[in-house]
Tab-separated table of C-alpha atoms and ligand atoms in Angstrom:
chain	number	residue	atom	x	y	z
L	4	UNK	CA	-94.142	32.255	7.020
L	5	UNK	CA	-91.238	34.352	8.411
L	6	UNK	CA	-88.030	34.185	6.542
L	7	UNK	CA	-84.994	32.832	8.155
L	8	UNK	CA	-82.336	35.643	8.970
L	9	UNK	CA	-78.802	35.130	8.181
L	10	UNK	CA	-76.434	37.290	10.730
L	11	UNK	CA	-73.975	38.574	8.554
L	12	UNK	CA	-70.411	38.611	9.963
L	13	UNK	CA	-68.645	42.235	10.918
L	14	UNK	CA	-66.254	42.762	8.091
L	15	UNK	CA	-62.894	44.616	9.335
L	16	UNK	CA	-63.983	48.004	7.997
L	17	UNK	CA	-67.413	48.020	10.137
L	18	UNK	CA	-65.572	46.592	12.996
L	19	UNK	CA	-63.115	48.749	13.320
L	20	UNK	CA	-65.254	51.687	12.873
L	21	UNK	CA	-67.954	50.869	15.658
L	22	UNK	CA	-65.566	50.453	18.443
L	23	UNK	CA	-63.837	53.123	17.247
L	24	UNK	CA	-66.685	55.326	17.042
L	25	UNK	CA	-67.717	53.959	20.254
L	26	UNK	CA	-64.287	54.114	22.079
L	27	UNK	CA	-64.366	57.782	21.064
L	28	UNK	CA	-67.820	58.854	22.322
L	29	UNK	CA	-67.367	56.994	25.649
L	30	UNK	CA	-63.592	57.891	26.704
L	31	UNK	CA	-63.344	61.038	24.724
L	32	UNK	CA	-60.307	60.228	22.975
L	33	UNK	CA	-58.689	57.767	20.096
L	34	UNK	CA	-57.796	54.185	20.997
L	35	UNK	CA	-54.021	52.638	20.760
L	36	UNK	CA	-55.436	50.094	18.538
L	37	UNK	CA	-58.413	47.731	17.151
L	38	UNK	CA	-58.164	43.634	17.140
L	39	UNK	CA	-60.679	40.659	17.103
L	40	UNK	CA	-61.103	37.599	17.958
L	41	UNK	CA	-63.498	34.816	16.233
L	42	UNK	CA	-66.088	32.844	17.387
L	43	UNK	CA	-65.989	29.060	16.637
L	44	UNK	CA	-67.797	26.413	16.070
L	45	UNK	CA	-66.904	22.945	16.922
L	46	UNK	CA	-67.385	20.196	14.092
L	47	UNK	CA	-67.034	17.161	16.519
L	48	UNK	CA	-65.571	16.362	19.781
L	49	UNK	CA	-68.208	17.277	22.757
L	50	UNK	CA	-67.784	17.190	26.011
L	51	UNK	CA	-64.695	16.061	25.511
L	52	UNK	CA	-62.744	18.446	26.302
L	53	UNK	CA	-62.197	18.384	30.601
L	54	UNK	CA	-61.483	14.402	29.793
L	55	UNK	CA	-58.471	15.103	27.973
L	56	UNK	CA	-59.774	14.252	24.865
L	57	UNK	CA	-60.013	15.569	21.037
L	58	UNK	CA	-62.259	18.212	19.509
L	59	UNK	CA	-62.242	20.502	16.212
L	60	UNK	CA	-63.371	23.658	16.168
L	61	UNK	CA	-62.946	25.826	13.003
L	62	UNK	CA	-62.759	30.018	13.851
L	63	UNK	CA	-66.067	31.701	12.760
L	64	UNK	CA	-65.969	34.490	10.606
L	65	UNK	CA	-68.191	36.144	13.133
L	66	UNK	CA	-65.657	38.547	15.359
L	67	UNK	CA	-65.454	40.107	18.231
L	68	UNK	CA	-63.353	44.120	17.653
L	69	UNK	CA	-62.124	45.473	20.615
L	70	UNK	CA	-60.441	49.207	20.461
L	71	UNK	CA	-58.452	49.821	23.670
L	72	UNK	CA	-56.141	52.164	25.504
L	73	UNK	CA	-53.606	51.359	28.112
L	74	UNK	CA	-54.340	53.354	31.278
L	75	UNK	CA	-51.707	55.010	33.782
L	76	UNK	CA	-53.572	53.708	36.663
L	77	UNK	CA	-55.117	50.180	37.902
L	78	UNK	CA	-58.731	51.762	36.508
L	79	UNK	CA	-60.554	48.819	33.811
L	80	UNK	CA	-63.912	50.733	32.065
L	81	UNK	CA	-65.502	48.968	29.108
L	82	UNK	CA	-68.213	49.558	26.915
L	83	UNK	CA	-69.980	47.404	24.284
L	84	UNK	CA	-71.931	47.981	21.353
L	85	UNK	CA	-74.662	45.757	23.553
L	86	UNK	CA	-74.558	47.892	27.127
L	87	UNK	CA	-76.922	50.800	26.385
L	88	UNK	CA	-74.489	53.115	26.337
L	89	UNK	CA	-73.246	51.902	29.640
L	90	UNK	CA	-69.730	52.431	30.641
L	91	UNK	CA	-68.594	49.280	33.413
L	92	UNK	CA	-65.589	50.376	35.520
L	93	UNK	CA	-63.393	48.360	38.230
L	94	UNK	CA	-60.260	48.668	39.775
L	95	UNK	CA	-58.114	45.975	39.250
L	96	UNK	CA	-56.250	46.406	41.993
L	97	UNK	CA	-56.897	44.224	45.087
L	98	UNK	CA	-59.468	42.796	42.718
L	99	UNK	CA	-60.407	38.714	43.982
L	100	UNK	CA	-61.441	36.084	41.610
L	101	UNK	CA	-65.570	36.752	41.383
L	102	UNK	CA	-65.233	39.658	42.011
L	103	UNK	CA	-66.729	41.607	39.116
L	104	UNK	CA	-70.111	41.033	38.300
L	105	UNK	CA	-71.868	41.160	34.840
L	106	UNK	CA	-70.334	40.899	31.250
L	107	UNK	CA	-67.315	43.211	32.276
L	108	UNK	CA	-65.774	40.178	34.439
L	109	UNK	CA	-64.672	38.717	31.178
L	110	UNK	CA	-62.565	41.721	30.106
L	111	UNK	CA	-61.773	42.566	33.285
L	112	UNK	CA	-60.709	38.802	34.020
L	113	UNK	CA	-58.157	38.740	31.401
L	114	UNK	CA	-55.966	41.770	32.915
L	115	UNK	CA	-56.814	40.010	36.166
L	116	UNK	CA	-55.517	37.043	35.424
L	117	UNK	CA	-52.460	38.183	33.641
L	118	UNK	CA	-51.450	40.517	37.393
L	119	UNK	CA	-51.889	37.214	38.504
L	120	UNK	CA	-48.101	35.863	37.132
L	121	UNK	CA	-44.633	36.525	36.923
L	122	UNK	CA	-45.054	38.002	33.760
L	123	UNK	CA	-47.835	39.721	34.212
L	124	UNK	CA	-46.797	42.338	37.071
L	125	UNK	CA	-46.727	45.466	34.354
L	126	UNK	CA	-49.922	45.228	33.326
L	127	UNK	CA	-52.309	47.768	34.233
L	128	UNK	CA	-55.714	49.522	33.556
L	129	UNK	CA	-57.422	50.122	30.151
L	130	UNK	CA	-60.486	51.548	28.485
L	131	UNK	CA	-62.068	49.646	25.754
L	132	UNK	CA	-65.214	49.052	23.336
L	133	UNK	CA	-66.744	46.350	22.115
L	134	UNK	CA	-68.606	45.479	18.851
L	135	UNK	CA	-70.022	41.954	17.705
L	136	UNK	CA	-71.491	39.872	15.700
L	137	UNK	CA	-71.160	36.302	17.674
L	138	UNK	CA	-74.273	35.704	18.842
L	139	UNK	CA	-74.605	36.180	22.353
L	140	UNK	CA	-75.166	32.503	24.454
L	141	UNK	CA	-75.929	31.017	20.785
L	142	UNK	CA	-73.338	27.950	21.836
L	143	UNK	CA	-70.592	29.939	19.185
L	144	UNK	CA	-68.151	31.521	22.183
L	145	UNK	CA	-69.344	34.933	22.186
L	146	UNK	CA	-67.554	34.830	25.408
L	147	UNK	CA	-64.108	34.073	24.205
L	148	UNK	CA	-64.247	36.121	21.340
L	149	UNK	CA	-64.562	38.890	24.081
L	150	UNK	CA	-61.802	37.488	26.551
L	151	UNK	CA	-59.540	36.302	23.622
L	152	UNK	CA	-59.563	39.936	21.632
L	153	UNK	CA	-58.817	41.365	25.356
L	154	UNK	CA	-56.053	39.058	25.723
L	155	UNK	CA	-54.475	39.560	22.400
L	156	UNK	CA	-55.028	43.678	22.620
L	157	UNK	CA	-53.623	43.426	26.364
L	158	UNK	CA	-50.222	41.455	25.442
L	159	UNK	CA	-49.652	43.771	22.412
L	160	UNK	CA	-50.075	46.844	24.288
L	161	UNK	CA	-48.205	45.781	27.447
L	162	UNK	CA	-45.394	43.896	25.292
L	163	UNK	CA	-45.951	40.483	26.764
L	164	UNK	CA	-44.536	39.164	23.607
L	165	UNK	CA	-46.963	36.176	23.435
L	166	UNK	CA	-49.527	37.087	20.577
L	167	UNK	CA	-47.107	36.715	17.614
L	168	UNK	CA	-46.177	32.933	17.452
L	169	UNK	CA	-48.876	29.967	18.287
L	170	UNK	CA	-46.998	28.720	21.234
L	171	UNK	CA	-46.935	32.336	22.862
L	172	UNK	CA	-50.516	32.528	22.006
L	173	UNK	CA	-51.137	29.055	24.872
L	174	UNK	CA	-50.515	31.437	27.329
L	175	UNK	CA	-53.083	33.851	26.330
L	176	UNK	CA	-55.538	30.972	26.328
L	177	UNK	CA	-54.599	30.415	29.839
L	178	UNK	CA	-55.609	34.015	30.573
L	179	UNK	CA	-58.834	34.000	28.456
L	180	UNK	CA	-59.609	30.702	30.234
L	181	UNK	CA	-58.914	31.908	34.032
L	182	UNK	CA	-60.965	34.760	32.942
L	183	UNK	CA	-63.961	33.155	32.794
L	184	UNK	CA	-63.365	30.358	35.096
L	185	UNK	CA	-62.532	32.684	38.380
L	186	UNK	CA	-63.786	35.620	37.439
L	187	UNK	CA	-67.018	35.231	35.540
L	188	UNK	CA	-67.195	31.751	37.204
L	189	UNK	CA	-68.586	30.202	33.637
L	190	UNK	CA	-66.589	26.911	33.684
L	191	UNK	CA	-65.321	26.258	30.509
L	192	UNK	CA	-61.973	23.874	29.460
L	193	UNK	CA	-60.135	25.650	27.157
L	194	UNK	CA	-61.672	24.528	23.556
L	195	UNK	CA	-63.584	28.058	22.943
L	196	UNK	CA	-60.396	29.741	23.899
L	197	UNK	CA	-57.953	27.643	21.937
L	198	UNK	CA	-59.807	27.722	19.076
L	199	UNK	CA	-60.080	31.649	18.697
L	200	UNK	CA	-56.536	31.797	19.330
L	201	UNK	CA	-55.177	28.917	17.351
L	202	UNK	CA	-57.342	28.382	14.824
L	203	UNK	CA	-56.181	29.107	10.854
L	204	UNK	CA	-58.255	30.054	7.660
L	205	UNK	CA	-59.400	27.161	5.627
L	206	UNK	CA	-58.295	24.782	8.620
L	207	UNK	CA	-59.995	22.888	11.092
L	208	UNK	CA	-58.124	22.619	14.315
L	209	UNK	CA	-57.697	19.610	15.971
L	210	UNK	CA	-56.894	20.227	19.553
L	211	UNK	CA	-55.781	16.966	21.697
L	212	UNK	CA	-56.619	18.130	25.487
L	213	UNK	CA	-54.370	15.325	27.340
L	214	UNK	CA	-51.772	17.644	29.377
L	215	UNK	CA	-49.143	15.688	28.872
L	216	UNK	CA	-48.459	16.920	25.430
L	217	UNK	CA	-46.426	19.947	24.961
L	218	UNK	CA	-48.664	23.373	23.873
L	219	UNK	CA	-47.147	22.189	20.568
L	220	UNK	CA	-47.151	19.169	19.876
L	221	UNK	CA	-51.684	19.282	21.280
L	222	UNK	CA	-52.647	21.166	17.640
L	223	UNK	CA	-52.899	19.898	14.448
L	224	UNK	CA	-54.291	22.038	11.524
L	225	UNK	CA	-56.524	19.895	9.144
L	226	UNK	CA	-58.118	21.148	5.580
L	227	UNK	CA	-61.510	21.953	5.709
L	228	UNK	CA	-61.812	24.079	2.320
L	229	UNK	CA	-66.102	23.566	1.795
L	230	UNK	CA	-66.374	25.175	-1.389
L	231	UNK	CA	-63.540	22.566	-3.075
L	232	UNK	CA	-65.505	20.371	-2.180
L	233	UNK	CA	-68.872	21.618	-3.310
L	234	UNK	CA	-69.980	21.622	0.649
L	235	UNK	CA	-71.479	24.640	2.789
L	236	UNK	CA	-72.056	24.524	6.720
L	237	UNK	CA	-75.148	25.788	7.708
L	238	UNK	CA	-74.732	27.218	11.878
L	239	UNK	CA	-78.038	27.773	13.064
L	240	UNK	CA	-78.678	28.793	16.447
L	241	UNK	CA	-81.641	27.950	17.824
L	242	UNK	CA	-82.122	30.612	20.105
L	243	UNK	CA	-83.736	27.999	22.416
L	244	UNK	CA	-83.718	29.501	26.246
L	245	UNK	CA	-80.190	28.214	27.544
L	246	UNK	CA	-77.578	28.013	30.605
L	247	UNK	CA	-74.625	26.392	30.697
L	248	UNK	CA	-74.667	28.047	34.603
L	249	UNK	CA	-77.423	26.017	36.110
L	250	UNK	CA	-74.737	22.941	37.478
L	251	UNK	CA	-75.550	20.720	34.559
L	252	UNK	CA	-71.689	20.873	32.741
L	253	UNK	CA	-70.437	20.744	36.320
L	254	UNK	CA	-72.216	18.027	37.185
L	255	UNK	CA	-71.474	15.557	34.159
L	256	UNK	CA	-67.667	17.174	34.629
L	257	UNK	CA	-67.554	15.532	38.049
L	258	UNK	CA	-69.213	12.364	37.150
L	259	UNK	CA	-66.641	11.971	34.532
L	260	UNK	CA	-63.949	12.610	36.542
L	261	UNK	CA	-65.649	9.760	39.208
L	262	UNK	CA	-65.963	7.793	36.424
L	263	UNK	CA	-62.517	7.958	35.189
L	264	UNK	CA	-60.908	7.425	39.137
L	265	UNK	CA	-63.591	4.563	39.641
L	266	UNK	CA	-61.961	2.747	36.407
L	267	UNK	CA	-58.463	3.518	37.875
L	268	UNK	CA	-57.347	5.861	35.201
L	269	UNK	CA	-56.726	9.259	35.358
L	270	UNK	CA	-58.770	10.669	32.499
L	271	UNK	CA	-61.475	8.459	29.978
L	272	UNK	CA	-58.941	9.391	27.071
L	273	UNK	CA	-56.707	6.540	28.589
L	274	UNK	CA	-59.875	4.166	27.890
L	275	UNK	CA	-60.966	5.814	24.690
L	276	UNK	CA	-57.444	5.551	23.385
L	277	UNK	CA	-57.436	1.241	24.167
L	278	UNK	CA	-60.683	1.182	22.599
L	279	UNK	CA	-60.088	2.866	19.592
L	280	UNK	CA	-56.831	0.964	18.803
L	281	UNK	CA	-58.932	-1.929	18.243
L	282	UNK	CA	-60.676	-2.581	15.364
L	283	UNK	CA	-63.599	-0.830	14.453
L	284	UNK	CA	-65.825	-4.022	14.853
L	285	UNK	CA	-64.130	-4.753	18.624
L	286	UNK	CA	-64.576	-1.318	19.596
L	287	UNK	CA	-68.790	-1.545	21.238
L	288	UNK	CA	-67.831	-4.581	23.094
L	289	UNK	CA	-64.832	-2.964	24.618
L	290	UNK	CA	-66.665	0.140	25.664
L	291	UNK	CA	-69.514	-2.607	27.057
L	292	UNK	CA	-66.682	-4.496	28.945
L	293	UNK	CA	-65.506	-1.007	30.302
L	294	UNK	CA	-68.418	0.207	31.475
L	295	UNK	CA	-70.127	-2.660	33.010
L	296	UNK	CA	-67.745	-1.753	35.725
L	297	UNK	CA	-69.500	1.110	36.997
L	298	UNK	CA	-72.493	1.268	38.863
L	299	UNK	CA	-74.939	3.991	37.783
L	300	UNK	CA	-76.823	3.803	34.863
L	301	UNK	CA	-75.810	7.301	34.411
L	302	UNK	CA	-72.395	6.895	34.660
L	303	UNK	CA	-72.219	3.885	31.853
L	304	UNK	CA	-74.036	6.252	29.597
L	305	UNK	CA	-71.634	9.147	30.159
L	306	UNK	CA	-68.918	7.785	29.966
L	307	UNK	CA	-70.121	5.885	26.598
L	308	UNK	CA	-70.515	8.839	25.390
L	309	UNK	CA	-66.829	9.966	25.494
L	310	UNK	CA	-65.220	6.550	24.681
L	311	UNK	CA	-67.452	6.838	21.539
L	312	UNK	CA	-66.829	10.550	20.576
L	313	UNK	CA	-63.464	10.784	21.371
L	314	UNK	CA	-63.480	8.159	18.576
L	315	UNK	CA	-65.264	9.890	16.150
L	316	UNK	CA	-63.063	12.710	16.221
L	317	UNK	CA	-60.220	10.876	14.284
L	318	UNK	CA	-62.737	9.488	11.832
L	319	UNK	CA	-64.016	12.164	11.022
L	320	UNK	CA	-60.481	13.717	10.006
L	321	UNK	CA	-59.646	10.794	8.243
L	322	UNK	CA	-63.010	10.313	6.435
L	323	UNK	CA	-63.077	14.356	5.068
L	324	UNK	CA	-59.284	14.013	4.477
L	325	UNK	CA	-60.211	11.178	2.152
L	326	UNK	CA	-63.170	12.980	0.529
L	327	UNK	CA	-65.634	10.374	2.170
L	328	UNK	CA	-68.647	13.019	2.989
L	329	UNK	CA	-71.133	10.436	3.190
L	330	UNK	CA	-69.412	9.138	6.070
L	331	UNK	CA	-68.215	12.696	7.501
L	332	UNK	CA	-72.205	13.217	7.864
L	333	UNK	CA	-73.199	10.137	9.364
L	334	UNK	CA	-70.315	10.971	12.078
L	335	UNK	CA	-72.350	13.982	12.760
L	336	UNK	CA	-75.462	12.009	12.839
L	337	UNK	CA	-73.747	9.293	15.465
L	338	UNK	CA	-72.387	12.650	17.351
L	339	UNK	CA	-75.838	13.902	17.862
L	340	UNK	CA	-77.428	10.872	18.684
L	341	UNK	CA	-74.841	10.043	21.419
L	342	UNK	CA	-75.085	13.512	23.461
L	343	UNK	CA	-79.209	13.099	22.536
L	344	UNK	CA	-79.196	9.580	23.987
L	345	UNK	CA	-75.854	8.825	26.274
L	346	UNK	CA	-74.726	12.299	27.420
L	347	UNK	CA	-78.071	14.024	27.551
L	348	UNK	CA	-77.652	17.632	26.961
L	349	UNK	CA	-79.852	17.689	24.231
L	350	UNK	CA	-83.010	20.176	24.158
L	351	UNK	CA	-86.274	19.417	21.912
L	352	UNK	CA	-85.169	22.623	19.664
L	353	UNK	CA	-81.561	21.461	19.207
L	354	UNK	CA	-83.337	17.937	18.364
L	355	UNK	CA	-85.821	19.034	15.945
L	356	UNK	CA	-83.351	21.236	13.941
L	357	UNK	CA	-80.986	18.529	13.802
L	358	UNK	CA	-83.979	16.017	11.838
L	359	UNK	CA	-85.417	18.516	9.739
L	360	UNK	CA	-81.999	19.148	8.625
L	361	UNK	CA	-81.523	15.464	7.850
L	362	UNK	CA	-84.596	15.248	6.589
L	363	UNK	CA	-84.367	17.733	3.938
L	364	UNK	CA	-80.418	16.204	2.841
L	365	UNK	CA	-77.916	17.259	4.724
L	366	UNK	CA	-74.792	14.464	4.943
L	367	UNK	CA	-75.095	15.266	8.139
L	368	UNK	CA	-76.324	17.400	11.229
L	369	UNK	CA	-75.525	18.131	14.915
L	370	UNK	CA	-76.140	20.053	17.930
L	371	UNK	CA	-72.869	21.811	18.242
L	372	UNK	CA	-71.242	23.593	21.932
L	373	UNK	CA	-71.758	22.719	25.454
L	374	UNK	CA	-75.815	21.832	24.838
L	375	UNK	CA	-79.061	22.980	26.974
L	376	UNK	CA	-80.380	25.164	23.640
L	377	UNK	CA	-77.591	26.745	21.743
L	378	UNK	CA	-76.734	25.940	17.825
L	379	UNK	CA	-76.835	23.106	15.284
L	380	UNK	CA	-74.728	22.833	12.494
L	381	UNK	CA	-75.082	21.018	9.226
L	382	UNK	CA	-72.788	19.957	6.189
L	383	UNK	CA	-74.808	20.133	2.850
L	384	UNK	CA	-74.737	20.765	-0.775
L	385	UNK	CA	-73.702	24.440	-1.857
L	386	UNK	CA	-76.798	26.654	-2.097
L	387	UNK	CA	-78.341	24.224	0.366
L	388	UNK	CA	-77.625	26.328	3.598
L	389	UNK	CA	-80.266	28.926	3.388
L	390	UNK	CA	-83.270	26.632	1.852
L	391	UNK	CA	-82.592	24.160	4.893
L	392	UNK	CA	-82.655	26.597	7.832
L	393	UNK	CA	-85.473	28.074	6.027
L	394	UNK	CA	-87.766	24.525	6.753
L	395	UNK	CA	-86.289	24.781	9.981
L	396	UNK	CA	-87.739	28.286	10.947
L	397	UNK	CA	-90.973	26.983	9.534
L	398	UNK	CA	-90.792	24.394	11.786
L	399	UNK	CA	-89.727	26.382	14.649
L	400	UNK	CA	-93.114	28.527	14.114
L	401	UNK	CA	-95.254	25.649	13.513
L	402	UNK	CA	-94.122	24.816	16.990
L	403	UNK	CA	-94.234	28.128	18.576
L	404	UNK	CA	-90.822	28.443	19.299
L	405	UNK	CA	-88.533	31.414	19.036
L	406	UNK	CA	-87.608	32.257	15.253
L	407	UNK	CA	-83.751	30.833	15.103
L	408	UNK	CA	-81.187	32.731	13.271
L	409	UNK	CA	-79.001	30.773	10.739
L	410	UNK	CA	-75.287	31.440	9.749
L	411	UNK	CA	-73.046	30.738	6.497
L	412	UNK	CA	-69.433	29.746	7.670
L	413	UNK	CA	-66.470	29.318	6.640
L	414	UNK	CA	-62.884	28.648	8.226
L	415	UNK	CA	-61.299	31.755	9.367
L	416	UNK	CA	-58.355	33.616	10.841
L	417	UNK	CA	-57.327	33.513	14.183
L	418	UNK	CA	-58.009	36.679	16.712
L	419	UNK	CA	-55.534	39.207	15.176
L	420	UNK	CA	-54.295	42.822	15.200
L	421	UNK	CA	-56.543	45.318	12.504
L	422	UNK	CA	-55.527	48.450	13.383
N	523	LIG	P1	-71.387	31.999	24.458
N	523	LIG	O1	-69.947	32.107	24.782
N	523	LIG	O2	-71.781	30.649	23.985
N	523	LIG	O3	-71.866	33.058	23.519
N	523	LIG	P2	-71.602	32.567	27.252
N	523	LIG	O4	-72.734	32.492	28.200
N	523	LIG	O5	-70.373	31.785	27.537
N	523	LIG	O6	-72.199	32.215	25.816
N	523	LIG	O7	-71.139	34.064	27.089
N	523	LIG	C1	-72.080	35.083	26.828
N	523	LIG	C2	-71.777	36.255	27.744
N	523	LIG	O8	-70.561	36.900	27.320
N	523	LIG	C3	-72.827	37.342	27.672
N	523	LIG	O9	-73.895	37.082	28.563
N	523	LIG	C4	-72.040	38.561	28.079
N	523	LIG	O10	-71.869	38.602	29.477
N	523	LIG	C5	-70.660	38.299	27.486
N	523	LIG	N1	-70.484	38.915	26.155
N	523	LIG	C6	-70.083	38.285	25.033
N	523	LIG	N2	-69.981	39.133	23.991
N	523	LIG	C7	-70.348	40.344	24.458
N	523	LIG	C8	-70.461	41.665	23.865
N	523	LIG	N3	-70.165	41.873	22.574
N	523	LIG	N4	-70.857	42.656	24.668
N	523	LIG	C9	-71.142	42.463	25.973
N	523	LIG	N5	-71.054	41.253	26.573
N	523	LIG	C10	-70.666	40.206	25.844
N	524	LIG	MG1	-68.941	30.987	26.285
């Protein structure tokens, strides 16, 4: 049978020498500088998000390099390594939100968005280049790897002054996030963006989404050093057929949102807070007496869903803190089952991967991202990565479904300047 293939991540040196190569042979002339911005992958905490709750995404060492120039005028052209040669160009001025159409919205979004404010006004046109290795709609935020490393390149060049400490960099997350929400119209609530930002090597970040905290006080950074611990995370996208376009994250957005106003709160953290200052043992009987409120079997599954997850957020940071991996698994396992089960966003691939993984001893395993196809991730044994995403492939081809690709992670840096 086929042999799984591991996408290796862009180191620096390659990185900075494909968009620079590229940047040259498209705009005829050497870039002010080269940055990147990660990927991530979130360990737990889905859908959580847009109801103010808790998630914890580590920074992939997968990047996104951009190499761009400031331009004189209101002129945005891009290129990426993945346009065939294809050179995008817009003028940002009297741009409207939607405007742009294809992968250049995201770019083009960020300076957008940033025109948009009172701090913004400077900013003008650029040329850039593009060069990954996120996989593209593999779940891992290919897409804010591309709008954070604009962001980032974009304050630096224009001296917005925001990129160098973590609470400047909440504004940039703003921009990467109004970048795709308005102008690539891909809803997303600020995790992907947050994550690529804010996100440290060796940490896991743990991002509380309730908008009430300061930009501060919403991050924690918590150790997640694998190889201490004898531990590896396997990322395997499945490469399962996917959109997260096709109304199904709006849809459970709004019914969570119902959900919440229907209960007379304004966001299901309010609930998932009560319930998880009870006793672990009290804790299904207050999420029953919760939702037997609501109507729709739907909804009661839903918003189950959240109460429970938001939940298994903080035990999961207090069971790895404390070593317990046994338990850190079978909060992955309880993770999956609930958006399999309650939240249904779940495909057969993303399903499949996640038992075989189990099946051939992983603590733990777990679709990981917004769902509908997209990536798994599993904690095992070192040296267990490769052998288990190898049974999945197998699988996979036994099944006739696309060959997935696999990835060996790590915790790493935040998007940063390289050159
Ligand atoms: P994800 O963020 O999970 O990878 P999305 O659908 O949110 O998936 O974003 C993928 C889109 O982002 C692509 O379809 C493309 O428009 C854009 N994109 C991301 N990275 C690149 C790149 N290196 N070159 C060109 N477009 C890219
Ligand atoms: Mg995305």
């Amino acid at each position: 049978m086929a042999q799984i293939e591991f996408i290796d991540a862009l180191g620096v040196d390659d990185g900075v020498r494909q968009v620079t190569e590229l940047f040259r042979e498209a705009f005829g002339e050497e870039p002010a500088g080269v940055w990147d911005a990660p990927g991530r992958v979130n360990l737990i905490g889905e859908h959580t998000d847009y109801n103010n709750g808790l998630c914890l995404p580590i920074a992939l060492p997968h990047r996104t390099f951009i190499a761009l120039k400031p331009r004189e005028d209101t002129k945005v052209r891009v290129i990426s390594t993945l346009s065939d040669g294809k050179v995008s160009e817009v003028d940002l001025d009297g741009l409207q939100a939607g405007d742009v159409e294809g992968w250049a919205a995201y770019p083009v979004g960020v300076a957008w968005a940033m025109r948009n404010t009172n701090f913004g006004t400077g900013v003008r046109g650029f040329d850039a280049a593009f060069a990954s290795s996120v996989p593209l709609g593999g779940g891992l935020s290919s897409s804010a790897a591309m709008t954070c490393s604009t962001a980032l390149a974009l304050d630096d060049v224009y001296d917005l002054g925001f990129g160098s400490t973590d609470e400047g960099r909440v504004t940039l997350v703003r921009m990467a996030m109004s970048a795709e929400n308005d102008m690539a119209g891909a809803a997303t609530g600020g995790l992907d963006q947050s994550a690529s930002l804010r996100c440290q090597e060796g940490m896991a970040l743990l991002l509380d989404c309730d908008p009430k905290l300061s930009a501060v006080d919403s991050v924690s950074q918590h150790d997640f050093d694998l190889s201490k611990r004898g531990l590896e995370l396997l990322v395997l996208d499945t490469q399962a057929p996917h959109s997260l376009n096709d109304g199904q994250y709006e849809s459970r957005r709004r019914l969570c949102e119902e959900s919440a106003a229907a209960l007379g709160v304004d966001s299901l953290r309010v609930l998932a807070d009560d319930v998880n200052a009870r006793p672990e043992q009290e804790r299904a009987d207050a999420i029953a007496e919760i939702i037997a409120k609501l109507d729709s079997e739907e909804a009661k599954k839903r918003v189950r869903h959240v109460l429970t997850e938001i939940g298994r957020v903080t035990d999961f940071v207090e069971a790895f803190r404390n070593g317990d991996i046994a338990r850190s698994g079978e909060l992955f396992n309880a993770s999956h089952d609930s958006l399999r089960d309650d939240y249904e966003v779940t495909v057969p691939q993303l399903d499949v991967a996640v038992d075989v993984a189990r099946t051939e001893g992983a603590y733990g395993a777990r679709m990981t991202g917004g769902g509908f196809g997209g990536s798994i991730i599993a904690l095992v044994d070192e040296g267990k990565a490769e052998p288990i995403a190898q049974k999945i492939a197998d699988e996979f081809d036994k099944r006739g479904w696309n060959a997935p690709r696999a990835l060996a992670v790590v915790a790493s840096q935040p998007a940063e300047r390289v050159q």
